[in-house]
Coordinates of C-alpha atoms in Angstrom, one line a residue:
M1 CA 121.3 348.7 1.3
S2 CA 124.4 350.3 0.5
S3 CA 125.6 351.0 -2.8
R4 CA 129.5 349.3 -1.9
K5 CA 127.4 345.8 -0.9
A6 CA 124.7 346.3 -3.6
D7 CA 128.1 346.5 -6.0
E8 CA 129.3 343.4 -4.0
L9 CA 125.8 341.1 -5.2
K10 CA 125.7 341.9 -8.7
V11 CA 129.6 341.3 -8.6
V12 CA 128.2 337.7 -7.0
A13 CA 125.1 337.2 -9.1
S14 CA 127.6 338.0 -12.6
A15 CA 130.0 335.5 -11.2
V16 CA 127.9 332.7 -10.4
S17 CA 125.9 333.3 -13.8
T18 CA 128.9 332.3 -15.5
D19 CA 129.8 329.7 -13.2
R20 CA 133.4 331.7 -13.6
L21 CA 135.6 328.5 -11.4
P22 CA 138.9 328.9 -11.9
A23 CA 140.6 326.2 -14.3
A24 CA 142.7 323.5 -12.0
S25 CA 145.3 324.4 -10.2
G26 CA 149.1 321.9 -10.7
S27 CA 148.9 318.9 -8.7
V28 CA 151.6 317.3 -6.0
A29 CA 151.6 315.4 -9.2
E30 CA 153.7 317.3 -11.5
L31 CA 156.4 316.7 -10.2
P32 CA 160.3 315.3 -11.3
L33 CA 159.5 312.5 -13.1
L34 CA 161.8 309.3 -11.4
G35 CA 164.6 307.8 -14.0
G36 CA 163.4 305.0 -16.0
D37 CA 159.9 304.0 -17.0
A38 CA 157.8 305.0 -13.4
E39 CA 156.7 308.0 -11.9
Y40 CA 156.4 309.2 -8.8
C41 CA 152.1 310.1 -7.7
S42 CA 150.8 311.0 -5.0
I43 CA 149.6 308.8 -2.2
P44 CA 147.3 310.9 1.0
I45 CA 148.3 310.8 3.8
N46 CA 144.9 310.2 5.9
L47 CA 144.8 307.0 3.5
Y48 CA 147.1 304.5 6.1
V49 CA 144.9 303.2 8.8
I50 CA 147.0 301.8 12.0
G51 CA 147.7 297.8 10.9
T52 CA 147.7 299.0 7.0
P53 CA 150.3 296.7 5.4
I54 CA 152.4 298.8 3.0
T55 CA 153.0 297.5 -0.3
F56 CA 155.7 300.0 -2.2
D57 CA 158.3 302.0 -0.6
L58 CA 156.0 305.5 0.9
Y59 CA 158.2 308.8 -0.1
F60 CA 158.0 312.4 0.9
Y61 CA 159.1 315.1 -1.0
Y62 CA 161.9 317.4 1.0
Q63 CA 164.7 320.2 -0.7
R64 CA 163.3 319.3 -4.4
Q65 CA 164.3 315.7 -4.1
Y66 CA 162.3 312.2 -3.1
V67 CA 163.2 311.0 0.7
L68 CA 162.1 307.3 1.5
F69 CA 159.4 307.4 4.5
K70 CA 158.0 304.0 5.0
S71 CA 159.7 300.2 3.3
K72 CA 157.5 298.2 1.4
G73 CA 156.1 295.2 3.4
N74 CA 155.9 296.4 7.4
L75 CA 152.3 297.8 8.8
W76 CA 151.7 301.5 8.9
T77 CA 152.1 302.5 12.5
S78 CA 151.1 304.5 15.5
E79 CA 154.3 306.7 15.4
D80 CA 153.7 306.9 11.3
S81 CA 150.4 308.9 12.1
Q82 CA 152.2 310.8 14.8
K83 CA 155.3 311.5 11.5
V84 CA 152.8 312.7 9.3
K85 CA 150.6 314.7 11.8
S86 CA 153.6 317.0 13.2
G87 CA 156.0 316.2 9.3
S88 CA 156.7 319.8 7.9
F89 CA 155.6 317.4 3.8
K90 CA 151.8 317.4 3.2
G91 CA 152.2 314.7 1.2
L92 CA 153.7 311.3 0.6
F93 CA 154.4 309.3 -2.8
G94 CA 154.9 306.4 -4.6
K95 CA 156.3 304.9 -7.4
F96 CA 153.7 304.0 -10.4
K97 CA 154.5 303.6 -13.8
T98 CA 151.5 304.9 -15.5
T99 CA 149.0 307.0 -14.6
K100 CA 146.1 304.2 -15.0
D101 CA 147.9 301.9 -12.2
H102 CA 148.3 305.0 -9.4
H103 CA 144.8 305.5 -10.3
D104 CA 143.9 302.3 -9.5
Y105 CA 145.8 301.9 -6.4
L106 CA 143.8 305.2 -5.4
H107 CA 140.4 303.8 -6.0
S108 CA 141.1 299.8 -4.6
K109 CA 142.5 301.6 -1.2
M110 CA 139.5 303.6 -0.8
K111 CA 136.6 301.9 -1.8
E112 CA 139.1 300.2 1.3
I113 CA 138.1 302.7 4.1
M114 CA 134.9 303.8 2.6
N115 CA 134.3 300.3 3.6
K116 CA 136.1 300.6 7.0
P117 CA 132.7 301.0 9.8
D118 CA 135.4 301.9 12.6
V119 CA 136.5 304.2 10.1
A120 CA 134.9 308.0 11.3
V121 CA 132.6 310.1 8.6
E122 CA 135.8 313.1 9.3
R123 CA 138.9 311.0 7.8
K124 CA 136.9 309.3 5.4
A125 CA 136.1 312.9 3.6
K126 CA 139.5 314.2 4.2
V127 CA 140.7 311.5 1.9
L128 CA 137.3 311.0 -0.3
A129 CA 138.7 315.2 -0.7
E130 CA 142.2 313.9 -1.3
I131 CA 141.8 311.6 -3.2
S132 CA 139.7 313.5 -5.8
T133 CA 142.2 316.6 -6.9
P134 CA 145.0 313.5 -8.9
I135 CA 141.6 312.3 -10.5
L136 CA 140.2 314.5 -11.5
D137 CA 144.3 316.5 -12.4
G138 CA 144.2 313.4 -14.8
L139 CA 140.8 314.0 -16.5
F140 CA 140.5 317.5 -16.5
K141 CA 144.1 316.9 -18.5
S142 CA 143.9 314.0 -20.8
H143 CA 140.0 314.9 -21.0
D144 CA 139.8 312.3 -24.3
S145 CA 141.2 309.4 -22.6
S146 CA 138.6 307.1 -21.5
E147 CA 140.8 305.1 -19.0
M148 CA 140.2 308.6 -17.1
I149 CA 136.4 308.7 -18.1
A150 CA 136.4 305.6 -16.6
S151 CA 138.0 306.7 -13.3
A152 CA 135.7 309.6 -13.0
A153 CA 132.9 307.5 -12.9
E154 CA 135.0 305.0 -10.3
L155 CA 135.4 308.6 -8.0
A156 CA 131.7 309.6 -8.3
Q157 CA 130.6 305.8 -7.1
S158 CA 132.9 306.8 -4.3
C159 CA 130.9 309.6 -4.0
M160 CA 127.7 307.5 -3.9
T161 CA 128.6 305.6 -0.7
Y162 CA 130.3 308.1 0.8
V163 CA 126.7 310.0 1.1
S164 CA 125.3 307.4 2.9
E165 CA 127.2 307.3 6.3
R166 CA 125.4 310.3 8.8
G167 CA 126.6 313.3 8.5
S168 CA 128.7 312.9 5.4
L169 CA 128.1 315.9 4.1
P170 CA 129.1 318.5 7.0
E171 CA 132.0 316.8 7.4
L172 CA 132.9 317.4 3.5
F173 CA 132.4 320.8 3.2
K174 CA 134.9 320.7 6.0
A175 CA 137.3 319.1 3.8
A176 CA 136.8 321.6 0.8
G177 CA 137.1 324.0 2.8
D178 CA 137.8 327.2 0.2
S179 CA 139.3 326.1 -1.8
L180 CA 139.5 327.7 -5.4
S181 CA 140.1 324.8 -7.5
E182 CA 138.1 322.8 -10.1
H183 CA 138.6 319.6 -8.3
A184 CA 137.0 320.1 -4.4
H185 CA 133.9 322.5 -6.8
A186 CA 133.3 318.9 -9.1
L187 CA 133.7 317.2 -5.5
F188 CA 131.4 318.7 -3.4
T189 CA 128.7 319.9 -6.6
S190 CA 128.4 315.8 -7.1
A191 CA 127.8 314.3 -3.7
Y192 CA 125.3 317.4 -2.8
S193 CA 123.6 316.2 -5.7
I194 CA 123.6 313.1 -5.2
A195 CA 121.9 314.0 -1.2
L196 CA 119.8 316.0 -2.7
G197 CA 118.7 313.6 -5.0
R198 CA 117.9 310.4 -2.4
K199 CA 116.4 313.3 -0.5
M200 CA 114.1 313.9 -3.6
G201 CA 113.5 310.4 -4.0
V202 CA 115.8 308.8 -6.8
Q203 CA 116.1 305.9 -4.8
D204 CA 117.9 303.5 -8.6
Q205 CA 121.4 303.3 -7.8
A206 CA 121.9 303.9 -12.0
Q207 CA 119.8 307.1 -11.8
T208 CA 121.7 308.0 -8.7
F209 CA 125.3 307.7 -10.8
A210 CA 124.3 309.4 -13.8
L211 CA 123.4 311.9 -11.0
G212 CA 126.8 311.5 -9.4
L213 CA 128.9 311.2 -12.3
G214 CA 127.3 314.2 -13.3
G215 CA 127.3 316.3 -11.3
L216 CA 131.8 315.3 -11.5
L217 CA 131.9 316.2 -15.0
H218 CA 129.0 319.6 -15.0
D219 CA 132.0 321.7 -16.2
I220 CA 134.3 319.7 -17.9
G221 CA 133.8 322.2 -20.9
K222 CA 136.2 324.5 -19.9
V223 CA 138.8 322.5 -20.6
K224 CA 138.2 324.5 -23.8
I225 CA 138.5 327.4 -22.4
D226 CA 141.8 329.7 -22.1
Q227 CA 142.1 330.1 -18.3
Q228 CA 143.0 333.4 -18.4
I229 CA 139.3 333.3 -19.1
L230 CA 138.3 331.3 -16.7
E231 CA 140.4 333.0 -14.0
K232 CA 139.7 336.9 -14.8
P233 CA 139.1 339.4 -12.1
N234 CA 137.3 342.1 -13.3
E235 CA 134.7 342.3 -15.9
L236 CA 134.0 339.7 -18.7
D237 CA 133.7 341.5 -22.5
D238 CA 131.2 339.8 -24.6
Q239 CA 132.9 337.9 -26.4
E240 CA 133.9 336.6 -23.1
W241 CA 131.2 335.9 -22.3
M242 CA 130.2 334.3 -25.6
I243 CA 133.5 331.9 -24.6
I244 CA 132.6 331.0 -21.1
R245 CA 128.5 330.3 -22.4
Q246 CA 129.7 327.3 -24.7
H247 CA 131.2 325.1 -21.6
P248 CA 127.9 322.7 -21.7
E249 CA 128.1 322.3 -25.2
M250 CA 131.8 321.8 -25.0
G251 CA 131.4 319.6 -22.1
E252 CA 128.8 317.5 -23.5
Q253 CA 130.5 317.5 -27.3
I254 CA 134.1 315.4 -24.7
L255 CA 132.1 312.9 -23.0
Y256 CA 129.5 311.5 -26.1
H257 CA 129.7 308.6 -27.2
R258 CA 131.8 307.4 -24.0
Q259 CA 131.1 304.1 -22.8
A260 CA 131.0 304.6 -19.0
V261 CA 129.2 308.1 -19.4
P262 CA 124.7 307.9 -19.9
A263 CA 123.1 309.9 -21.5
L264 CA 121.7 311.3 -18.4
T265 CA 124.8 312.6 -17.6
R266 CA 126.2 313.9 -21.0
R267 CA 122.2 316.1 -20.5
I268 CA 123.2 317.2 -16.9
V269 CA 126.8 319.0 -18.4
L270 CA 124.4 320.2 -21.0
E271 CA 121.7 321.4 -18.7
H272 CA 123.3 322.5 -15.2
H273 CA 123.1 326.4 -16.7
E274 CA 119.9 326.4 -17.6
R275 CA 116.9 328.0 -15.7
F276 CA 113.6 328.1 -14.3
N277 CA 113.0 331.2 -15.7
G278 CA 114.0 330.4 -19.2
K279 CA 117.1 332.9 -19.5
G280 CA 119.6 330.1 -19.0
Y281 CA 122.1 329.2 -21.7
P282 CA 123.4 327.4 -24.2
R283 CA 119.7 327.2 -25.1
G284 CA 117.0 329.4 -22.9
I285 CA 115.1 326.8 -22.5
R286 CA 112.4 325.8 -19.5
N287 CA 111.6 322.2 -19.4
I288 CA 115.4 320.7 -19.0
H289 CA 115.0 317.1 -16.7
T290 CA 115.3 317.5 -12.4
F291 CA 118.7 316.6 -12.0
S292 CA 119.7 319.3 -14.3
K293 CA 117.8 321.4 -11.8
I294 CA 119.7 320.0 -8.4
V295 CA 123.2 320.1 -10.1
S296 CA 122.6 324.3 -10.9
V297 CA 121.3 325.0 -7.5
V298 CA 124.5 322.8 -5.6
D299 CA 126.6 324.2 -8.0
C300 CA 125.3 328.2 -7.9
F301 CA 125.5 327.6 -4.0
N302 CA 129.2 325.8 -3.5
A303 CA 130.2 329.3 -6.3
L304 CA 129.1 331.1 -3.4
T305 CA 130.2 329.8 -0.5
R306 CA 133.8 329.2 -2.0
N307 CA 137.0 332.2 -2.4
R308 CA 137.5 333.5 -5.8
P309 CA 139.3 335.8 -7.2
W310 CA 136.1 338.2 -7.5
A311 CA 134.5 337.1 -5.1
P312 CA 134.6 336.4 -2.0
A313 CA 132.8 333.6 -0.3
M314 CA 129.1 334.3 2.0
P315 CA 128.8 332.1 4.5
P316 CA 126.4 329.2 4.0
Y317 CA 123.0 330.8 5.1
E318 CA 123.9 334.1 3.5
A319 CA 124.1 331.9 0.0
L320 CA 120.9 330.6 0.5
K321 CA 119.2 333.5 1.2
F322 CA 120.7 335.0 -2.0
M323 CA 119.8 332.6 -3.6
L324 CA 116.3 333.0 -2.3
N325 CA 116.3 336.2 -2.9
Q326 CA 118.5 338.4 -5.2
M327 CA 117.9 334.2 -7.9
R328 CA 114.8 332.7 -7.0
T329 CA 113.3 332.9 -10.6
E330 CA 115.8 330.8 -11.5
F331 CA 115.4 327.9 -10.1
D332 CA 113.0 325.1 -9.5
P333 CA 111.1 326.0 -5.8
D334 CA 111.0 323.1 -5.1
V335 CA 113.8 322.1 -5.2
M336 CA 115.1 324.7 -3.1
Q337 CA 113.0 323.9 -0.8
Q338 CA 114.1 320.3 -0.4
F339 CA 117.5 321.5 -0.2
I340 CA 117.3 323.7 2.0
S341 CA 115.6 321.5 4.4
M342 CA 118.3 319.1 3.2
L343 CA 120.9 321.6 4.6
S344 CA 118.8 322.6 8.0
K345 CA 119.3 318.7 9.2

């Protein structure tokens, strides 16, 4: 191995071991407020299929102003889909009085899409990826809000529904792409953890939900860490390392006593950086829950296969080889083999 390649692998290993994913980027929901008691909020383009009734006016954002695209009371048509597909704008907007109203609408439309057998899994993946952004953005900005925690729990339920689709994982991988956002990473970790749990024989819905929500919220503790540390492109100093290593405990504290969050989910959040060889953090223990082992494998794989400020993305095969060779003592070998088997199908 060349010295340059060895240095690159050291950088990747360092990034993975600390899970230095960047903080959530701003979303379109941050655009200017509408006067009065309503706000423009993002509506994913892929949410509307032909024949869908439009229940409120839809807008697009152009030259720093909102322009009416489709009026309330009409049906979505093939012409609308074509306009959106060929247009220069990337999103639609509706007016909502509260963030909860916005999230409730997104969840209702997502459930509608997920339960339509005639909607292609590719489109469902895009809808799931697009809707996760405003939902998780709201959660990361208002992590102490019970409403935002409950909204994230609904997103985990949608992940469970989506993963039951044939070919769902490859399509989600493509839909998320190489996004640097915390949203994409959280969604990927949740969906793939659910799928891996099912492959390993988890059938109970409550346990599957706890696993999926654990994958979704595993890094929520990073909302308490300075963004400059999370996005630092070079080596962290000792103090910064200590701060980073606190995020599992910070996450568990955020979720403590939250009615919508199972105890097992909190345990996953606390343990997702513990390692099979006992050299993880924050406690350096070996005896962790199987679901924590699942999330740690998926979390690492997704980190390796995404572009980050300090390391380029690896192809999936190279990422798995790296985990097996360079990190072979860090993951439960049975969980790792099951994960590889799942990806190979």
